[in-house]
PDB file of C-alpha atoms in Angstrom:
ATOM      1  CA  UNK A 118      93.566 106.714  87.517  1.00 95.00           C
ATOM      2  CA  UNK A 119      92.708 109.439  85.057  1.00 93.00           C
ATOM      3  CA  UNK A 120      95.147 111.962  86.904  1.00 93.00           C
ATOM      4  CA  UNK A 121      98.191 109.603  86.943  1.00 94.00           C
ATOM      5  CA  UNK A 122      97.151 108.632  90.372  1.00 95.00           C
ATOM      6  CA  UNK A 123      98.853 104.783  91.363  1.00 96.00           C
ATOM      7  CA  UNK A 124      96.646 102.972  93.240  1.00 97.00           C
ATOM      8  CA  UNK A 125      97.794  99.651  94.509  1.00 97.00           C
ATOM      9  CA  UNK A 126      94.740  97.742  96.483  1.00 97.00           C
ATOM     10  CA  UNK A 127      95.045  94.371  99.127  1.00 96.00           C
ATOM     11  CA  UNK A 128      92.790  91.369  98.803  1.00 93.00           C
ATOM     12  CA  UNK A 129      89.306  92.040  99.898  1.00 94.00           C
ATOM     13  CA  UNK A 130      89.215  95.595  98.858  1.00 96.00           C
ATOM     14  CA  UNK A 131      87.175  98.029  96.138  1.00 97.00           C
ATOM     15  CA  UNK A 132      88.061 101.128  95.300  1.00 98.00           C
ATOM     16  CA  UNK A 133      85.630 103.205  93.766  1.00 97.00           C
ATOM     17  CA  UNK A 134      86.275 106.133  91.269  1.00 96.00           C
ATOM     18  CA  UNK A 135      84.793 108.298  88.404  1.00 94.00           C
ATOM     19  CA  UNK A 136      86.559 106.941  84.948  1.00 93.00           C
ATOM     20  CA  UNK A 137      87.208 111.077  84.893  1.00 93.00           C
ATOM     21  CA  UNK A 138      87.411 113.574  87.722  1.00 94.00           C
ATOM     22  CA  UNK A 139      85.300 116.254  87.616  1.00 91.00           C
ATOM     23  CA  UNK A 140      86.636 119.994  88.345  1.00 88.00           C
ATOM     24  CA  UNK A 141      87.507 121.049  91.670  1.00 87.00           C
ATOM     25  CA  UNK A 142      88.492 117.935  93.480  1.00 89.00           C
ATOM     26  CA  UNK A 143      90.049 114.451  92.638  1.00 95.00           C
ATOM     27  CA  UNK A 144      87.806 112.271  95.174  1.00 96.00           C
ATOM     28  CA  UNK A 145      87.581 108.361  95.450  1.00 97.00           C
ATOM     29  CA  UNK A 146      85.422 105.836  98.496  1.00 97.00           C
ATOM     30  CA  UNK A 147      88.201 102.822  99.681  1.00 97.00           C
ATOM     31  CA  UNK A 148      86.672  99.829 101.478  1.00 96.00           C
ATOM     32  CA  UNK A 149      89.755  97.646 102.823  1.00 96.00           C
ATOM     33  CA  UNK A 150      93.503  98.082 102.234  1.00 97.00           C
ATOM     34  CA  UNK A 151      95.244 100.281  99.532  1.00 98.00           C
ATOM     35  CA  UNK A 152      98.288 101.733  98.939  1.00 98.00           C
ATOM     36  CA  UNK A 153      98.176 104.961  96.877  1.00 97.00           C
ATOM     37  CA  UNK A 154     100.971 107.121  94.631  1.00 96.00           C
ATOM     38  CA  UNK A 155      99.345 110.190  93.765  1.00 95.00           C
ATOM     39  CA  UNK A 156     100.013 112.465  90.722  1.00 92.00           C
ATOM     40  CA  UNK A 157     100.912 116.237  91.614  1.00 89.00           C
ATOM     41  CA  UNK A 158      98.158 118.295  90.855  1.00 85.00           C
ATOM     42  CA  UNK A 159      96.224 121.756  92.262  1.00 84.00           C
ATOM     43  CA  UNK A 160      93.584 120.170  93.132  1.00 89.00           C
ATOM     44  CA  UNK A 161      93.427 117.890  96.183  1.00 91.00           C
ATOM     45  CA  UNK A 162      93.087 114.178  96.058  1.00 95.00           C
ATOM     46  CA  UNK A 163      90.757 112.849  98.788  1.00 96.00           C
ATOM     47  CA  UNK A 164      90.012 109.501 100.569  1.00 97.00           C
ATOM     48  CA  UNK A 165      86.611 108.746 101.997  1.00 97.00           C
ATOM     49  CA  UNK A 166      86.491 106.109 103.856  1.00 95.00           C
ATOM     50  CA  UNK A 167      83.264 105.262 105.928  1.00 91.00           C
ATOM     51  CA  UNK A 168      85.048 106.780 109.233  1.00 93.00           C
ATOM     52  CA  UNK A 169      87.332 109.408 107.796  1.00 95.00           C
ATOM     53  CA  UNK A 170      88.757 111.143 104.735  1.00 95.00           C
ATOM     54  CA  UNK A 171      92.425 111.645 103.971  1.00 96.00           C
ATOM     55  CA  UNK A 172      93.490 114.437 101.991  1.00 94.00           C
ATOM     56  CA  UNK A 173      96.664 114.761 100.143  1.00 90.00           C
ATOM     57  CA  UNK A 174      98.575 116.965  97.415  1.00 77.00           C
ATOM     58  CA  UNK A 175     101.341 114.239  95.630  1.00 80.00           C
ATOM     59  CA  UNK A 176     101.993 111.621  98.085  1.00 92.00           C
ATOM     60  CA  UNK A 177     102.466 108.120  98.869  1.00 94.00           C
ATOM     61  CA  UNK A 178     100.899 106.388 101.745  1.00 97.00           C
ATOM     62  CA  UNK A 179      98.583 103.320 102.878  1.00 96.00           C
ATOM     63  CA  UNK A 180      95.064 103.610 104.517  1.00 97.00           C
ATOM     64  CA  UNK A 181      93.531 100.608 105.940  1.00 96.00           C
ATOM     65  CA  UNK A 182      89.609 100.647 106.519  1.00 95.00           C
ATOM     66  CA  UNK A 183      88.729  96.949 106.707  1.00 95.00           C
ATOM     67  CA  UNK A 184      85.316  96.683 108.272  1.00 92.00           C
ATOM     68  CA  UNK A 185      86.483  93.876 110.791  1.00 90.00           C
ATOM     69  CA  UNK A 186      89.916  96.045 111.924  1.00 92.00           C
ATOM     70  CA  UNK A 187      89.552  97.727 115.384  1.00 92.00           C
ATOM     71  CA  UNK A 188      91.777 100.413 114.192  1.00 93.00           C
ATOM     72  CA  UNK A 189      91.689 102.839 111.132  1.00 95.00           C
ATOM     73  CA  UNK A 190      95.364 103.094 110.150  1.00 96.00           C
ATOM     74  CA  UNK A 191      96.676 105.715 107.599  1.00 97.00           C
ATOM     75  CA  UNK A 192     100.301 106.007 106.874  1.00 97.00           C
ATOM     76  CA  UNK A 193     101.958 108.250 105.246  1.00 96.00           C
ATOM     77  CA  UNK A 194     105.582 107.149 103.167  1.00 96.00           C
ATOM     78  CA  UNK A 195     106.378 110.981 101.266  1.00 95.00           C
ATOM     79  CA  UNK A 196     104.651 113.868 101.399  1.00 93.00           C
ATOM     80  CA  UNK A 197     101.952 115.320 103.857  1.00 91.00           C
ATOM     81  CA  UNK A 198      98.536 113.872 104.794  1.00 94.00           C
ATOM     82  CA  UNK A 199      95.528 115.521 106.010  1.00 94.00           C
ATOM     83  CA  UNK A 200      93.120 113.241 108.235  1.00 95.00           C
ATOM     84  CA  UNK A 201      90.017 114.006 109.087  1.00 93.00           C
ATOM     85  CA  UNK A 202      87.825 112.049 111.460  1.00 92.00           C
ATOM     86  CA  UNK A 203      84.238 111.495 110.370  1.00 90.00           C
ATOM     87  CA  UNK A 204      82.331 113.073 113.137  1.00 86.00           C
ATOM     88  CA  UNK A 205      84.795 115.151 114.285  1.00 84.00           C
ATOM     89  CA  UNK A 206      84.931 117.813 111.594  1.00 80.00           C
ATOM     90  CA  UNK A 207      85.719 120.519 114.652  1.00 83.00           C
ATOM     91  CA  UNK A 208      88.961 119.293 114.777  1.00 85.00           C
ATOM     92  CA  UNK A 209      89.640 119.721 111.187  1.00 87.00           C
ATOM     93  CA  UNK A 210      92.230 118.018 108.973  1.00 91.00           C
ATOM     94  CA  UNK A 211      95.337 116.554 111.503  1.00 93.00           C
ATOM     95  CA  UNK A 212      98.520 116.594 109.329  1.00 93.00           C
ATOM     96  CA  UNK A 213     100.721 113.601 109.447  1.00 94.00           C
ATOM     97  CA  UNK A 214     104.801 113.451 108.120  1.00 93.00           C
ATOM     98  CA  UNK A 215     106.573 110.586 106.541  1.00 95.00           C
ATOM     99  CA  UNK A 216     106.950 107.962 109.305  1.00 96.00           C
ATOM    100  CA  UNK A 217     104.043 108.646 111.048  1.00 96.00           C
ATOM    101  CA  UNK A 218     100.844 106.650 111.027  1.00 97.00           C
ATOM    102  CA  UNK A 219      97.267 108.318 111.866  1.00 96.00           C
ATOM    103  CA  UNK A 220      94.774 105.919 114.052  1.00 96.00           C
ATOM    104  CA  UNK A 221      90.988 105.859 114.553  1.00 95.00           C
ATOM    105  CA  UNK A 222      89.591 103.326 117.178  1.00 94.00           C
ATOM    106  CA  UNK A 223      86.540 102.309 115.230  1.00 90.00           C
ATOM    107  CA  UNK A 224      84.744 101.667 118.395  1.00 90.00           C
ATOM    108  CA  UNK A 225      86.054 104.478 121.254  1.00 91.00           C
ATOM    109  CA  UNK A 226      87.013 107.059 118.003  1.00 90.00           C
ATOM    110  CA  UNK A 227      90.777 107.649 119.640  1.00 92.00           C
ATOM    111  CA  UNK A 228      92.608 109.365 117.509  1.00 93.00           C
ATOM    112  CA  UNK A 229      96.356 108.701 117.945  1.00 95.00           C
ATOM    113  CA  UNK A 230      99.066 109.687 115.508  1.00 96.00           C
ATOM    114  CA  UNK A 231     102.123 107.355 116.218  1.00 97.00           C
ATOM    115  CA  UNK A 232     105.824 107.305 114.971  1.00 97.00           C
ATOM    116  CA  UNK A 233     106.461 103.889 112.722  1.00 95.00           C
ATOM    117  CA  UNK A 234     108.987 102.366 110.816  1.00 93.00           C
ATOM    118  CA  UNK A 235     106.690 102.185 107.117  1.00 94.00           C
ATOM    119  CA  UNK A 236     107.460  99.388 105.545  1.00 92.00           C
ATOM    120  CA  UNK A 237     105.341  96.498 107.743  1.00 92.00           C
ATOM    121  CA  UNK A 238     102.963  98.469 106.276  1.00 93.00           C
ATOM    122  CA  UNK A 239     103.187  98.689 103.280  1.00 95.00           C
ATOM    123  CA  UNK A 240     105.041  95.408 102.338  1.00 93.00           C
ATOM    124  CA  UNK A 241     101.946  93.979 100.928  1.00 94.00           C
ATOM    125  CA  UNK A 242     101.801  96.179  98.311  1.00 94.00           C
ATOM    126  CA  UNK A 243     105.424  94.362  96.664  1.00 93.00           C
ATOM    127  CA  UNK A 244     104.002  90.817  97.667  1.00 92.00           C
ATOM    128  CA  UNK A 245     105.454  90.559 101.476  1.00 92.00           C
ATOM    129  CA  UNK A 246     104.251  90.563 104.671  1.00 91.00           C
ATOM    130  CA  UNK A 247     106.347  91.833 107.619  1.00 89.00           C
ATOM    131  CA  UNK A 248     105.552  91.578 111.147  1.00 88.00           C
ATOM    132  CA  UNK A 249     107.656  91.964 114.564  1.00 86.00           C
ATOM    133  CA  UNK A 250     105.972  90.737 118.091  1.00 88.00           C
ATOM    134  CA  UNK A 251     102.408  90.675 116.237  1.00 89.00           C
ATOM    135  CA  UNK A 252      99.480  88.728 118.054  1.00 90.00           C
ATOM    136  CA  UNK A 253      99.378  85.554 116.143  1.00 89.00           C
ATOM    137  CA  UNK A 254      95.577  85.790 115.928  1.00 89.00           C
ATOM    138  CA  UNK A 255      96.503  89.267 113.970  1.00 90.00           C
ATOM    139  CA  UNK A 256      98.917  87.046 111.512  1.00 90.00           C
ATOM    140  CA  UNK A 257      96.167  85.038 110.676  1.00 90.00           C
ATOM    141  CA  UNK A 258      92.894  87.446 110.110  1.00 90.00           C
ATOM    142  CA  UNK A 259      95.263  89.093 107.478  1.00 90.00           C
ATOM    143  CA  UNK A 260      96.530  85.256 105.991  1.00 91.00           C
ATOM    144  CA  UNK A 261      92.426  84.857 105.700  1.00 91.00           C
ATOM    145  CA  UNK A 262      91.578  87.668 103.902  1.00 91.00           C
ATOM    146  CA  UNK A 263      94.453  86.896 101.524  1.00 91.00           C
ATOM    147  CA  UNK A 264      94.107  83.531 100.389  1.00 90.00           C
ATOM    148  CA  UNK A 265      89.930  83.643 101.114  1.00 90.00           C
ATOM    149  CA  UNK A 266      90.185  80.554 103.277  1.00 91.00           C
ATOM    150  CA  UNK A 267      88.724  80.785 107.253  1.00 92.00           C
ATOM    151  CA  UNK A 268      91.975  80.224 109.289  1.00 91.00           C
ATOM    152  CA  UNK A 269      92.154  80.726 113.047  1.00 88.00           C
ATOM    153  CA  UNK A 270      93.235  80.038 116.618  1.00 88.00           C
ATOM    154  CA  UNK A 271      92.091  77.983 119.446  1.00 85.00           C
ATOM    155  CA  UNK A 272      93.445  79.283 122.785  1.00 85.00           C
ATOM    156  CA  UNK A 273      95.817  79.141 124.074  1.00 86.00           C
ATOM    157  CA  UNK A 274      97.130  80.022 120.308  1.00 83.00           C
ATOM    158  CA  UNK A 275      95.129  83.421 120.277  1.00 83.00           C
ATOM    159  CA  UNK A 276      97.724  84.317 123.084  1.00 87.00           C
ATOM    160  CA  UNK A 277     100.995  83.412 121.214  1.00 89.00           C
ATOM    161  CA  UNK A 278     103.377  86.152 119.440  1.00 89.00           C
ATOM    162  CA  UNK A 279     106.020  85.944 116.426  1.00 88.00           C
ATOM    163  CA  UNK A 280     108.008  87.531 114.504  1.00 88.00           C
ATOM    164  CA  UNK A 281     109.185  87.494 110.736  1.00 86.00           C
ATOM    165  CA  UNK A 282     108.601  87.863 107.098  1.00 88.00           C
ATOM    166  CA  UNK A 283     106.373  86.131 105.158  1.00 90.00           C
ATOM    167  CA  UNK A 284     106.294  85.624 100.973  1.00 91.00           C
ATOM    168  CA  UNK A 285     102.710  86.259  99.756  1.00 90.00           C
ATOM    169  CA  UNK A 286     103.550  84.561  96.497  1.00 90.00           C
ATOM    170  CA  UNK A 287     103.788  81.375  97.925  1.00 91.00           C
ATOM    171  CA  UNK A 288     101.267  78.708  98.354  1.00 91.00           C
ATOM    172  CA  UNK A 289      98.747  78.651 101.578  1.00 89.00           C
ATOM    173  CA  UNK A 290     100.515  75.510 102.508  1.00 89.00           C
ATOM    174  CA  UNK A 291     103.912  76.933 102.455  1.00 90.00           C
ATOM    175  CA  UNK A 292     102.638  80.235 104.739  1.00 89.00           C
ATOM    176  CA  UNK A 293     100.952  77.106 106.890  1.00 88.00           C
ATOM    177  CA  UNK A 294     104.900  75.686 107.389  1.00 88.00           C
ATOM    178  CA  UNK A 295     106.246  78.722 107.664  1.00 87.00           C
ATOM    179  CA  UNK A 296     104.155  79.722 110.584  1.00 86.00           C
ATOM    180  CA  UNK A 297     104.441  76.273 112.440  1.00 86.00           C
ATOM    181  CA  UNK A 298     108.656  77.307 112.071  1.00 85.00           C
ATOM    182  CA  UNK A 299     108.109  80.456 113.646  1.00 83.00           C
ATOM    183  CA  UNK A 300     106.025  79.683 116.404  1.00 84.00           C
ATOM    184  CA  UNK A 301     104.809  76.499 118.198  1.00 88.00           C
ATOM    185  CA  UNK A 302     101.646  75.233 116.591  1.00 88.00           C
ATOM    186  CA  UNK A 303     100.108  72.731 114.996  1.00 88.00           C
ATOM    187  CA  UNK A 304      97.635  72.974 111.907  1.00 89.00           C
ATOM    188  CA  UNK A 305      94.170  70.968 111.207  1.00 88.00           C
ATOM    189  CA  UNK A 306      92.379  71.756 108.241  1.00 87.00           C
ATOM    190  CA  UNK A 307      88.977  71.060 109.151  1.00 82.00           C
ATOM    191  CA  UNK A 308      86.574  70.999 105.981  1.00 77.00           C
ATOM    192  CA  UNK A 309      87.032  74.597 104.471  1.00 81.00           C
ATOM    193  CA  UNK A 310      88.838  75.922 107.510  1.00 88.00           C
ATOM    194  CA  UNK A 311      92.108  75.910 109.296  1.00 89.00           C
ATOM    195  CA  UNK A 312      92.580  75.538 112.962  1.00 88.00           C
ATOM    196  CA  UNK A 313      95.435  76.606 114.487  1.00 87.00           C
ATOM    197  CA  UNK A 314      96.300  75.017 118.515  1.00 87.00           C
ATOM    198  CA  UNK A 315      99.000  75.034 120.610  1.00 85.00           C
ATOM    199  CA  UNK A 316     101.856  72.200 119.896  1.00 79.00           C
ATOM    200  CA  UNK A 317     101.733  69.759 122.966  1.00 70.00           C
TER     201      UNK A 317
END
């Protein structure tokens, strides 16, 4: 950005921002994933999302705002956060550390700020995706927003867990083996979709 500002953004997301920002504050609207290394400056560096804004001074962190996500999820790598909760502007800006993660319930508006290990997180950002005891249904939304292709599971699948670390450079195909390795399923594609079912 104009500032210096590093802005690193998943599939399915826009980021929108003025080619120069104006005086007083550095402000930009996410919709989806992005992972953001912001320049030092006086003037604070916002991010409005359509639930909350997250406020920040030189930092590095993630904020994810898809649409179809239950859960808001900021999460802050260096520096210090503010978070504030659309709606709940009496509550004011919550401050999150490094190794914490901020959470909005899209539909009760929870807030929750959690201790995390980062780097799940933010793996996408440097082409991986990490994941430990994660809903297999969970795996998959994020493989079909990557590759753009309508993957998902047929109970009992939807019940299953795994665990591991997946290569985003690789071909659909090879995340498709890769996932049958780590957990028992098998794969249909069925006309521009893939079904995942339990192995019998």
């Amino acid at each position: 950005l104009s500032d210096g500002t590093k802005v690193y953004l998943n599939s399915a997301s826009s980021l929108y921002y003025p080619t120069v920002f104006p005086p007083g504050e550095r402000k930009v609207k996410l919709a989806g994933e992005a992972y953001f290394v912001v320049a030092k400056g006086e003037r604070p560096f916002i991010v409005d999302t359509p639930l909350e804004e997250v406020k920040v001074f030189g930092t590095e962190f993630n904020v994810m705002a898809y649409e179809d996500e239950e859960e808001l999820q900021t999460t802050l790598v260096k520096g210090s956060v503010g978070v504030l909760a659309k709606g709940m502007e009496f509550i004011g800006f919550q401050k999150i550390v490094p190794g914490e993660q901020f959470l909005l319930n899209r539909k009760t508006g929870k807030i929750e700020i959690v201790p995390v290990d980062v780097f799940p997180y933010v793996a996408w950002k440097d082409g991986y995706y990490q994941f430990h005891q994660q809903p297999l249904k969970e795996i998959v939304k994020k493989l079909s927003r990557y590759y753009g292709v309508r993957i998902y599971c047929k109970e009992p699948a939807d019940k299953l867990s795994c665990s591991g670390k997946l290569d985003l450079k690789e071909s659909l195909d090879e995340m498709m083996k890769a996932l049958k390795e780590a957990a028992p399923i098998q794969i249909e594609n069925k006309y521009e979709s893939i079904e995942i079912k339990v192995k019998h």
